[in-house]
């Protein structure tokens, strides 16, 4: 069911439009998202910051730039 | 040549056409296409449910295409990408690995590491640009510095010569048999979709068709039939007003160069025919494409180092981590119809218009004071086009972290936005059937409607549609207070740090942490980088259009009305939030020096060195360009064209 149904009769835009028409106002958003237990952890910036500034990112950038300019 | 055995490592370039790595490999030898799924390496940004659903179907699509070319996509689930690549190399006796590069921090480091390791064992490695019109290191201003304003950046891009697409089409691939060591698993075995997710995902399959073939069709249809009216339609939040290409672009299912070229071609044709509406539409659509480029550009040129973290201007913001209000936001039960409609559309379709993204994310941060990461994580889990760089740009845009984005203190009234972006209330009525009979006059702020109107419309606030989760005035007062508190905490932290200068590297330069426009860290560049951005700025006072913009949104009162708050803090160097407004125009270089010195809140002389200029300059805000930027949209999820 989760597989997209190929539908040659209408374009992607039409399909989305039709889908909206079918589901709008009829799809309840579940009470639980499933990630509530992580919310508290996401108050903390450090894990996130560390992720965005991994070790070695500066040299990785430089090497890529150097290769790109070759 | 034909004896070469080459591994083509697919990631977010799930297409055949204009795929430089695949073309190069097909030209030079026999090819083994592989996709390696390594959840461990994705860390914090392990793709969300909806994104993984898309990936799964896109991989199936690519796999079938490669089969019809005579080859086969090898799918591998691994604990280490490097180990998986080495196993592939060994199993076919490959001498070379090719892939298309990515620019997010995690991929940068991983790719670099993998290149080093492969070269060490005697494998040749090449990576190519398949994702951008311009590499992030190709676009600098005349001083060789990175741009910090979109308009100036894009203006420069549009005057550069783009490298032509010269990647030969791939018509045939010769099967390269693997032996023992590679575990080619099935698409199900990759584990992209949990059992528990299937029912939610089922919705998506009815609205969307992932895969490069569908991307191609979507592009053609948009260019042929909808681009011409894009200028007008892009402003409508309901219906199909934009290209809907963002998920395809995120996964590399359509080449951005192809998108650019087909748009540009139309533009030239329309110019020749004197179709000015079409020309304008093409130009606006190209800008939307430009925002996606810009997201990569900013993340690459202003990497999040320890001294400049993402949204660090909000580091001391007193969030209200209230799970109940988060849940109301998530479920579209805030009592603000435009916000609620947006959140319901997001859940049901995995996609919302850029402007709705701006509205719902601003609401979470500014009305509810919810930690922005909560909102970002939810988007990450529910957007088909969830994209790290575009999402970061989007959250920066709404939270005062970009010189041409919204100010943190700016608060848009939902009812005003409703009338601007959903003038007939059709979008709200579609997603909130409980308000179907509400007259348009009240549909964006039902709490103001007379009891008789509510009754006639069948709306009982608090029963069949929620009362506003927070009153507009209360929300504004609370935001003002929060910003004030944030400045206090910042000042305290600064005072503390000045006694321990070694502790926070680079964070105690005057006023620096007030703004999140990070420093450029190009090693070979001059030390006082950000000054360069003055090149694109001019005081609004010189711009006659300044007043018009304000008139357009009379009710859009920012907290800035409570200006005294800012002024109280004037003794704090660099804290003057309210410089003259500046705008970004390319012609403005001549005026730039004055821009700084004429600022009404002058920086103490003692620190008017480059660093204070920098901070000052960073605080200068430009209403005009901001406005324009916003109209175009499209950030975040946006930058995805329709994105943010």
XYZ file of C-alpha atoms in Angstrom:
714
model
C 0.000 0.000 0.000
C 2.876 2.318 0.760
C 4.198 1.881 -2.728
C 3.473 4.783 -5.030
C 0.867 3.777 -7.517
C 2.055 4.618 -10.966
C -0.726 6.425 -12.633
C -0.177 7.361 -16.205
C -3.551 8.933 -16.506
C -2.573 11.960 -14.509
C 0.550 13.893 -13.767
C 2.314 14.171 -10.441
C 0.750 17.574 -9.853
C -2.708 16.208 -10.466
C -2.080 13.246 -8.226
C -1.015 15.431 -5.353
C -3.986 17.673 -5.878
C -6.330 14.727 -5.868
C -4.647 13.297 -2.820
C -5.061 16.600 -0.979
C -8.704 16.659 -1.878
C -9.131 13.149 -0.542
C -7.290 13.499 2.743
C -7.734 17.119 3.759
C -9.731 17.299 6.959
C -9.890 13.522 7.260
C -6.487 12.566 8.524
C -6.030 12.853 12.262
C -2.482 13.561 13.397
C -1.583 10.848 15.910
C -1.513 11.689 19.577
C 2.013 10.431 19.871
C 4.768 11.368 17.495
C 7.111 8.711 18.823
C 10.075 10.949 19.538
C 8.778 12.691 22.629
C 11.382 11.008 24.795
C 14.140 12.869 22.943
C 12.669 16.324 23.342
C 14.536 17.002 26.561
C 17.823 15.983 24.977
C 17.238 18.428 22.196
C 17.337 21.291 24.633
C 21.053 20.850 24.703
C 22.990 22.459 21.930
C 26.264 20.688 22.387
C 25.506 17.360 20.719
C 23.987 19.183 17.831
C 26.836 21.627 17.508
C 29.359 18.841 17.662
C 27.522 17.121 14.873
C 27.620 20.173 12.663
C 31.253 20.828 13.368
C 32.815 17.398 13.212
C 36.494 17.003 13.740
C 38.397 17.448 10.547
C 35.782 19.478 8.745
C 38.191 22.344 8.081
C 40.784 20.217 6.365
C 38.122 18.267 4.480
C 36.831 21.559 3.103
C 40.258 22.711 2.109
C 41.098 19.524 0.297
C 37.809 19.544 -1.582
C 38.349 23.154 -2.604
C 41.884 22.417 -3.722
C 40.674 19.490 -5.810
C 37.862 21.557 -7.214
C 40.177 24.301 -8.320
C 42.526 21.969 -10.081
C 40.102 1.330 -21.082
C 37.426 -1.290 -21.128
C 39.488 -3.322 -18.705
C 38.957 -0.744 -15.940
C 36.624 -1.764 -13.197
C 35.014 1.169 -11.491
C 32.762 1.468 -8.463
C 30.080 4.157 -8.761
C 28.999 5.077 -5.253
C 25.494 6.543 -5.283
C 24.251 8.774 -2.454
C 21.963 11.704 -3.119
C 22.363 11.628 -6.882
C 19.757 9.034 -7.733
C 19.588 9.625 -11.459
C 21.075 8.519 -14.761
C 20.961 11.708 -16.752
C 23.622 14.358 -16.211
C 25.262 12.290 -13.533
C 28.950 13.145 -13.825
C 30.313 10.269 -11.754
C 28.264 7.679 -13.604
C 29.122 9.140 -17.008
C 32.812 9.260 -16.290
C 32.810 5.685 -15.071
C 30.754 4.383 -17.979
C 33.135 6.061 -20.402
C 36.235 4.628 -18.808
C 35.362 1.062 -18.055
C 33.017 -1.447 -16.516
C 30.875 -0.220 -13.708
C 29.585 -1.511 -10.386
C 26.888 0.844 -9.055
C 26.440 0.632 -5.286
C 24.330 2.267 -2.623
C 25.539 1.913 0.943
C 23.181 2.526 3.841
C 25.008 3.174 7.042
C 22.664 4.531 9.712
C 25.430 4.717 12.302
C 27.262 7.334 10.303
C 24.229 9.559 9.938
C 24.213 10.479 13.627
C 21.920 13.326 14.629
C 20.585 13.628 11.149
C 19.574 10.126 10.423
C 16.916 10.738 7.776
C 13.386 10.970 9.076
C 10.499 8.662 8.369
C 9.156 10.473 5.353
C 12.560 11.038 3.821
C 13.426 7.361 4.197
C 10.169 6.395 2.525
C 11.068 8.530 -0.448
C 14.600 7.158 -0.563
C 13.333 3.609 -0.568
C 11.140 4.133 -3.599
C 13.680 6.221 -5.386
C 16.269 3.473 -4.969
C 13.837 0.941 -6.393
C 13.304 3.198 -9.364
C 17.021 3.698 -9.931
C 17.661 0.027 -9.509
C 15.187 -0.822 -12.265
C 16.757 1.773 -14.539
C 20.233 0.398 -14.031
C 18.911 -3.053 -14.805
C 17.545 -1.919 -18.091
C 20.950 -0.446 -18.887
C 22.428 -3.901 -18.363
C 23.752 -3.421 -14.868
C 22.509 -3.782 -11.325
C 22.421 -1.534 -8.275
C 24.096 -3.262 -5.360
C 22.428 -2.374 -2.065
C 24.478 -2.740 1.067
C 23.593 -2.207 4.687
C 26.769 -1.556 6.590
C 28.314 -0.468 9.837
C 31.082 1.309 7.990
C 30.860 2.831 4.552
C 34.574 2.458 4.034
C 34.527 -1.240 4.856
C 31.602 -1.739 2.485
C 33.414 0.052 -0.319
C 36.552 -1.974 0.275
C 34.490 -5.160 0.077
C 33.041 -4.025 -3.255
C 36.479 -3.169 -4.571
C 37.782 -6.557 -3.610
C 34.853 -8.498 -4.963
C 35.176 -7.120 -8.501
C 38.845 -6.193 -8.524
C 38.081 -2.511 -9.032
C 40.862 0.028 -9.323
C 38.800 3.140 -9.068
C 35.898 4.649 -7.107
C 33.840 7.609 -8.265
C 31.024 9.564 -6.633
C 29.384 12.968 -6.634
C 30.252 15.145 -3.697
C 28.052 16.478 -0.934
C 28.609 19.551 1.171
C 27.065 18.968 4.585
C 29.616 18.684 7.405
C 29.121 14.975 8.003
C 29.512 14.063 4.349
C 32.495 16.365 3.940
C 34.424 14.646 6.681
C 33.351 11.155 5.720
C 34.146 11.613 2.040
C 37.516 13.100 2.814
C 38.370 10.245 5.121
C 37.247 7.664 2.587
C 39.291 9.261 -0.177
C 42.398 9.228 1.972
C 41.935 5.616 2.956
C 41.247 4.414 -0.565
C 44.196 6.253 -2.020
C 46.360 4.681 0.641
C 45.462 1.204 -0.576
C 46.185 2.170 -4.162
C 42.674 2.895 -5.389
C 42.107 5.955 -7.505
C 39.199 8.166 -6.419
C 37.394 11.020 -8.124
C 34.420 13.038 -6.985
C 32.307 15.356 -9.109
C 29.815 18.167 -8.785
C 26.335 16.890 -9.527
C 24.343 18.913 -7.033
C 25.058 22.568 -7.681
C 25.227 25.118 -10.441
C 28.235 26.671 -8.785
C 30.632 25.127 -6.325
C 30.577 27.007 -3.009
C 34.179 28.093 -3.514
C 33.577 29.575 -6.947
C 31.487 32.571 -5.939
C 33.155 35.405 -4.071
C 32.957 39.144 -4.171
C 35.595 41.327 -5.765
C 37.728 41.062 -2.644
C 37.632 37.325 -2.708
C 35.317 37.061 0.296
C 32.116 35.133 0.753
C 28.788 36.898 0.356
C 26.453 37.154 3.327
C 23.410 38.483 1.505
C 21.432 36.448 -0.946
C 20.740 39.179 -3.493
C 24.381 40.035 -3.949
C 25.307 36.373 -4.085
C 22.734 35.551 -6.711
C 23.459 38.618 -8.734
C 27.045 37.516 -8.946
C 26.037 33.974 -9.880
C 23.848 35.193 -12.681
C 26.762 37.035 -14.188
C 29.103 34.119 -14.106
C 29.599 31.655 -16.882
C 28.315 28.274 -15.864
C 30.160 25.148 -16.762
C 28.278 23.483 -19.554
C 26.684 20.121 -18.998
C 29.027 17.822 -20.765
C 28.249 14.532 -19.208
C 27.619 11.978 -21.867
C 24.354 10.120 -21.559
C 24.719 6.564 -20.392
C 22.975 4.095 -22.677
C 24.522 0.825 -21.728
C 26.389 -0.565 -18.770
C 28.173 -3.849 -18.780
C 27.403 -6.136 -15.889
C 30.307 -6.522 -13.520
C 29.841 -9.739 -11.580
C 30.608 -9.648 -7.887
C 32.063 -12.486 -5.948
C 31.354 -13.628 -2.423
C 32.431 -10.728 -0.264
C 29.606 -8.341 -1.131
C 26.257 -8.778 0.524
C 23.762 -7.423 -1.889
C 20.620 -7.079 0.156
C 17.056 -6.402 -0.837
C 15.462 -3.013 -0.567
C 13.431 -4.262 2.391
C 16.553 -5.482 4.143
C 17.981 -1.984 4.137
C 15.430 -1.196 6.816
C 14.423 2.171 5.430
C 10.850 1.669 6.544
C 9.851 0.354 9.973
C 6.788 -1.796 10.322
C 5.212 0.836 12.528
C 5.679 3.466 9.866
C 3.884 1.716 7.060
C 0.450 3.030 7.736
C 1.587 6.639 7.966
C 3.676 6.176 4.858
C 0.764 4.758 2.935
C -0.588 8.275 2.687
C 2.517 9.495 0.941
C 2.372 6.903 -1.779
C -0.939 8.251 -2.914
C 0.319 11.760 -3.390
C 3.847 11.331 -4.659
C 5.936 9.306 -7.095
C 9.635 9.239 -6.220
C 12.252 8.415 -8.823
C 14.191 10.216 -11.538
C 11.702 9.297 -14.254
C 8.925 11.039 -12.359
C 11.229 13.937 -11.599
C 11.808 14.336 -15.281
C 8.098 14.376 -16.000
C 7.414 16.789 -13.160
C 10.058 19.160 -14.481
C 8.794 19.030 -18.044
C 5.230 19.608 -17.006
C 6.147 22.500 -14.778
C 8.324 24.177 -17.381
C 5.819 23.719 -20.182
C 2.612 24.586 -18.391
C 3.165 26.265 -15.049
C 6.379 28.236 -15.155
C 4.808 31.010 -17.163
C 2.432 31.893 -14.322
C 4.862 31.204 -11.499
C 5.260 34.895 -10.644
C 1.617 35.142 -9.774
C 0.882 31.649 -8.496
C 3.887 31.175 -6.254
C 2.226 33.471 -3.726
C -0.713 31.164 -3.211
C -0.257 28.730 -0.403
C -2.938 26.260 -1.396
C -3.039 24.218 -4.550
C -0.109 23.539 -6.805
C 1.380 26.952 -7.129
C 5.050 26.039 -7.195
C 7.176 23.470 -8.975
C 6.964 20.677 -6.357
C 10.492 19.699 -7.341
C 12.086 19.980 -3.888
C 12.127 16.298 -2.926
C 13.488 15.361 -6.350
C 16.198 17.982 -6.078
C 17.113 16.885 -2.589
C 17.738 13.315 -3.685
C 19.434 14.323 -6.895
C 16.741 12.764 -9.052
C 16.805 15.714 -11.358
C 19.902 17.665 -12.252
C 19.761 21.246 -11.042
C 21.675 22.229 -14.163
C 18.914 20.788 -16.260
C 16.309 22.678 -14.229
C 18.285 25.852 -14.685
C 18.835 25.390 -18.376
C 15.272 24.574 -19.269
C 14.052 27.568 -17.286
C 16.613 29.856 -18.826
C 15.724 28.675 -22.299
C 12.070 29.525 -21.713
C 13.087 32.875 -20.366
C 15.022 33.676 -23.509
C 12.121 32.605 -25.702
C 9.655 34.698 -23.710
C 11.963 37.686 -23.829
C 12.043 37.383 -27.580
C 8.264 37.183 -27.723
C 7.862 40.165 -25.440
C 6.174 38.048 -22.770
C 7.271 40.031 -19.747
C 5.161 38.047 -17.299
C 6.813 34.854 -18.421
C 10.238 36.446 -18.215
C 9.595 37.628 -14.676
C 8.277 34.207 -13.705
C 11.388 32.503 -14.996
C 13.572 34.944 -13.159
C 11.731 34.391 -9.871
C 11.871 30.648 -10.262
C 15.603 30.839 -10.907
C 15.996 32.830 -7.691
C 14.218 30.040 -5.856
C 16.739 27.628 -7.311
C 19.391 30.098 -6.216
C 18.259 29.852 -2.609
C 19.039 26.177 -2.625
C 22.500 26.960 -3.966
C 22.848 29.624 -1.306
C 22.064 27.177 1.491
C 25.030 25.030 0.457
C 27.107 28.116 -0.003
C 26.465 29.458 3.489
C 26.983 26.139 5.218
C 30.196 25.561 3.346
C 31.704 29.007 3.672
C 30.577 29.619 7.212
C 31.068 26.222 8.742
C 29.813 25.653 12.228
C 33.002 25.695 14.124
C 33.217 25.637 17.878
C 33.112 29.407 18.003
C 30.061 29.795 15.824
C 27.361 27.302 16.274
C 24.144 27.073 14.403
C 21.741 29.744 15.523
C 24.131 30.773 18.242
C 22.363 34.085 18.418
C 19.702 32.097 20.247
C 22.133 30.442 22.586
C 20.774 32.272 25.622
C 17.162 32.395 24.550
C 14.849 31.377 27.422
C 12.845 28.688 25.674
C 9.672 27.315 27.146
C 10.062 23.568 26.708
C 6.392 22.814 27.113
C 5.448 19.498 25.598
C 1.758 20.294 25.653
C 2.125 23.317 23.436
C 4.525 21.408 21.209
C 1.892 18.742 20.792
C -0.754 21.343 19.983
C 1.577 22.784 17.352
C 2.361 19.366 15.922
C -1.280 18.361 15.752
C -2.499 21.611 14.283
C -4.505 22.574 17.358
C -3.114 25.997 18.151
C -6.327 27.827 17.355
C -4.565 29.837 14.633
C -6.162 28.573 11.434
C -3.290 29.192 9.027
C -0.811 27.483 11.339
C -3.143 24.572 11.984
C -3.910 24.088 8.313
C -0.192 24.024 7.549
C 0.611 21.432 10.195
C -2.195 19.198 8.995
C -1.109 19.450 5.390
C 2.440 18.644 6.434
C 1.327 15.467 8.142
C -0.958 14.336 5.358
C 1.247 15.110 2.367
C 4.864 15.447 3.533
C 5.143 18.821 1.897
C 4.014 22.406 2.493
C 4.493 25.677 0.687
C 7.562 27.639 1.650
C 5.545 30.433 3.102
C 3.619 28.046 5.300
C 6.930 26.700 6.505
C 7.930 30.195 7.499
C 4.603 30.755 9.232
C 4.492 27.534 11.233
C 8.140 27.627 12.233
C 7.967 31.275 13.277
C 4.870 30.480 15.269
C 6.645 27.714 17.164
C 9.591 29.931 17.999
C 7.953 33.303 18.506
C 4.462 32.590 19.785
C 5.147 29.424 21.705
C 8.835 29.957 22.516
C 9.401 26.290 21.795
C 13.028 25.237 21.401
C 13.728 25.601 17.700
C 15.355 22.199 17.591
C 12.047 20.583 18.437
C 10.492 22.171 15.407
C 13.431 21.365 13.199
C 13.413 17.737 14.271
C 9.730 17.462 13.549
C 10.211 18.930 10.113
C 13.117 16.586 9.623
C 10.844 13.654 10.322
C 7.857 14.730 8.264
C 9.140 16.566 5.200
C 9.826 14.616 2.036
C 12.407 17.183 1.065
C 14.101 17.410 4.488
C 17.499 18.786 3.650
C 20.107 19.797 6.176
C 21.417 22.912 4.514
C 18.063 24.204 3.362
C 16.514 23.538 6.752
C 19.298 25.332 8.554
C 18.924 28.286 6.238
C 15.210 28.288 6.921
C 15.495 28.343 10.693
C 18.194 30.967 10.485
C 15.990 33.010 8.235
C 13.108 33.207 10.690
C 15.162 33.698 13.815
C 17.229 36.756 13.140
C 20.376 34.923 12.148
C 20.614 36.171 8.594
C 21.141 39.775 7.623
C 18.424 39.492 5.019
C 16.042 37.319 7.009
C 13.432 38.161 9.624
C 14.512 39.882 12.793
C 14.051 37.817 15.888
C 11.698 40.394 17.322
C 9.536 40.478 14.254
C 6.185 38.916 14.893
C 3.699 38.470 12.133
C 0.040 38.513 12.926
C -1.550 35.298 11.710
C -4.691 37.042 10.549
C -2.705 39.525 8.477
C -0.732 36.709 6.934
C -3.932 34.852 6.334
C -5.361 37.695 4.316
C -2.103 38.125 2.436
C -1.492 34.541 1.533
C -4.891 32.915 1.670
C -7.171 35.839 0.885
C -10.291 33.779 0.273
C -9.603 31.403 3.112
C -9.687 28.439 0.750
C -6.549 26.891 2.116
C -7.863 27.026 5.670
C -11.240 25.662 4.654
C -9.643 22.780 2.807
C -7.580 21.628 5.772
C -9.880 22.679 8.605
C -13.354 21.565 7.584
C -14.631 22.623 10.997
C -14.249 26.205 9.763
C -15.846 25.624 6.376
C -18.791 27.883 7.001
C -16.848 30.660 8.632
C -17.118 33.871 6.607
C -13.866 34.901 4.963
C -13.781 38.022 7.068
C -13.226 35.997 10.225
C -11.696 32.806 8.980
C -8.134 33.725 9.918
C -9.046 34.970 13.395
C -12.256 33.282 14.497
C -11.698 34.387 18.102
C -12.581 37.935 17.066
C -15.825 36.942 15.380
C -19.111 37.971 16.996
C -20.925 35.190 18.800
C -23.720 35.295 16.251
C -21.292 34.688 13.399
C -19.651 31.812 15.228
C -23.023 30.314 15.927
C -24.204 30.656 12.353
C -20.976 29.044 11.170
C -21.310 26.134 13.523
C -18.057 26.963 15.241
C -17.771 26.548 18.962
C -14.365 27.687 20.057
C -12.923 25.310 22.570
C -15.244 22.563 21.381
C -14.985 21.881 17.689
C -12.092 24.238 17.041
C -9.547 25.263 19.688
C -9.342 28.666 21.241
C -6.027 30.373 20.501
C -3.320 28.658 22.485
C -1.979 32.067 23.389
C -3.368 35.503 22.834
C -1.502 37.647 20.321
C -0.777 40.455 22.747
C 0.359 38.109 25.454
C 2.594 36.331 22.979
C 4.151 39.587 21.907
C 4.810 40.664 25.459
C 6.309 37.287 26.239
C 8.601 37.391 23.205
C 9.807 40.862 24.105
C 10.552 39.709 27.576
C 12.364 36.637 26.293
C 14.568 38.693 24.007
C 15.334 41.065 26.822
C 16.242 38.145 29.018
C 18.403 36.682 26.291
C 20.390 39.906 26.042
C 20.857 40.011 29.754
C 22.183 36.474 29.775
C 24.412 37.239 26.845
C 25.805 40.284 28.569
C 26.400 38.287 31.710
C 28.128 35.566 29.769
C 30.246 38.118 28.003
C 31.270 39.751 31.243
C 32.131 36.364 32.621
C 34.099 35.397 29.576
C 36.095 38.546 29.499
C 37.656 37.380 32.731
C 38.478 34.030 31.244
C 39.412 34.881 27.759
C 40.825 31.537 26.936
C 37.731 29.693 27.684
C 35.489 30.570 24.842
C 37.511 31.013 21.776
C 36.557 33.956 19.707
C 33.256 34.333 21.401
C 33.963 37.449 23.323
C 34.779 39.838 20.594
C 32.503 42.797 20.928
C 28.939 41.894 20.255
C 29.943 38.988 18.194
C 27.571 36.498 19.650
C 24.707 38.800 19.108
C 24.511 37.940 15.553
C 24.994 34.686 13.942
C 26.557 35.813 10.772
C 29.577 33.709 11.125
C 33.058 34.533 10.133
C 34.411 33.306 6.911
C 37.198 30.988 7.691
C 39.023 30.843 4.437
C 42.570 30.562 5.477
C 44.034 32.519 2.641
C 41.744 35.476 3.117
C 42.221 38.711 4.925
C 41.511 38.636 8.646
C 38.479 40.893 8.867
C 36.261 39.011 6.572
C 32.728 39.946 7.238
C 33.268 43.558 6.488
C 33.099 42.566 2.918
C 29.420 42.125 3.191
C 29.105 45.860 3.449
C 29.661 45.829 -0.203
C 26.126 44.874 -0.670
C 24.577 47.167 1.859
C 23.281 50.635 1.782
C 21.198 52.519 4.286
C 17.532 52.363 3.537
C 17.332 56.036 4.082
C 18.823 56.309 0.660
C 16.220 54.071 -0.711
C 12.969 55.665 -1.569
C 11.122 52.413 -1.444
C 11.662 51.936 2.224
C 8.337 53.386 3.256
C 6.272 51.440 0.836
C 7.292 48.204 2.255
C 6.104 49.201 5.662
C 2.764 50.303 4.371
C 2.178 46.940 2.909
C 1.872 45.337 6.269
C 0.387 47.837 8.576
C -0.421 45.398 11.288
C 2.775 43.581 11.220
C 4.031 44.994 14.398
C 7.337 43.815 15.492
C 8.420 43.854 19.043
C 10.534 46.671 17.858
C 7.780 48.948 18.952
C 9.101 48.498 22.352
C 12.273 50.065 21.206
C 13.302 51.289 24.643
C 14.244 47.782 25.484
C 16.945 47.893 22.932
C 18.118 51.256 23.896
C 18.527 50.351 27.485
C 21.124 47.973 26.363
C 23.031 50.470 24.394
C 25.881 50.571 26.791
C 26.687 47.082 25.795
C 29.123 47.286 22.936
C 27.701 45.849 19.844
C 24.290 45.422 21.300
C 22.612 48.117 19.293
C 20.173 46.084 17.376
C 18.742 48.881 15.496
C 21.187 50.224 13.045
C 19.974 52.004 10.041
C 18.290 49.598 7.857
C 20.305 48.647 4.924
C 19.482 47.096 1.691
C 21.429 44.909 -0.510
C 22.120 46.171 -3.901
C 25.063 45.432 -5.982
C 25.596 49.062 -6.888
C 26.035 50.100 -3.350
C 29.733 49.789 -2.850
C 30.347 53.490 -2.923
C 28.179 54.134 0.062
C 29.367 51.350 2.226
C 31.823 53.141 4.435
C 29.289 55.695 5.460
C 26.835 52.970 6.146
C 28.769 51.989 9.111
C 29.820 55.292 10.499
C 26.420 56.837 10.102
C 24.762 54.229 12.090
C 22.669 55.950 14.642
C 23.990 53.959 17.526
C 27.624 54.394 17.230
C 30.075 51.859 18.359
C 32.404 53.030 21.072
C 35.492 54.466 19.506
C 37.744 52.264 21.480
C 36.596 49.242 19.643
C 35.894 50.617 16.251
C 38.382 48.222 14.856
C 37.398 45.722 12.309
C 35.731 43.527 14.852
C 33.351 46.193 15.997
C 32.576 47.118 12.463
C 31.829 43.578 11.900
C 29.414 43.269 14.706
C 27.852 46.561 13.868
C 27.518 45.688 10.325
C 26.032 42.424 11.274
C 23.294 44.110 13.116
C 22.355 46.352 10.378
C 19.146 45.117 9.026
C 17.593 45.796 5.776
C 13.913 45.774 5.583
C 13.644 46.030 1.884
C 15.793 43.223 0.833
C 14.395 41.196 3.626
C 10.976 41.726 2.387
C 11.975 40.814 -1.073
C 13.802 37.787 0.143
C 10.741 36.679 1.959
C 8.491 37.179 -0.942
C 10.644 35.039 -2.982
C 10.601 32.730 -0.439
C 11.696 30.137 -0.194
C 13.954 29.069 2.168
C 14.336 26.114 4.017
C 12.724 23.621 3.060
C 13.017 26.218 0.968
C 15.565 26.799 -0.553
C 14.084 24.343 -1.957
C 12.299 26.313 -4.164
C 9.255 26.048 -2.466
C 11.135 25.373 0.416
C 11.383 26.882 3.769
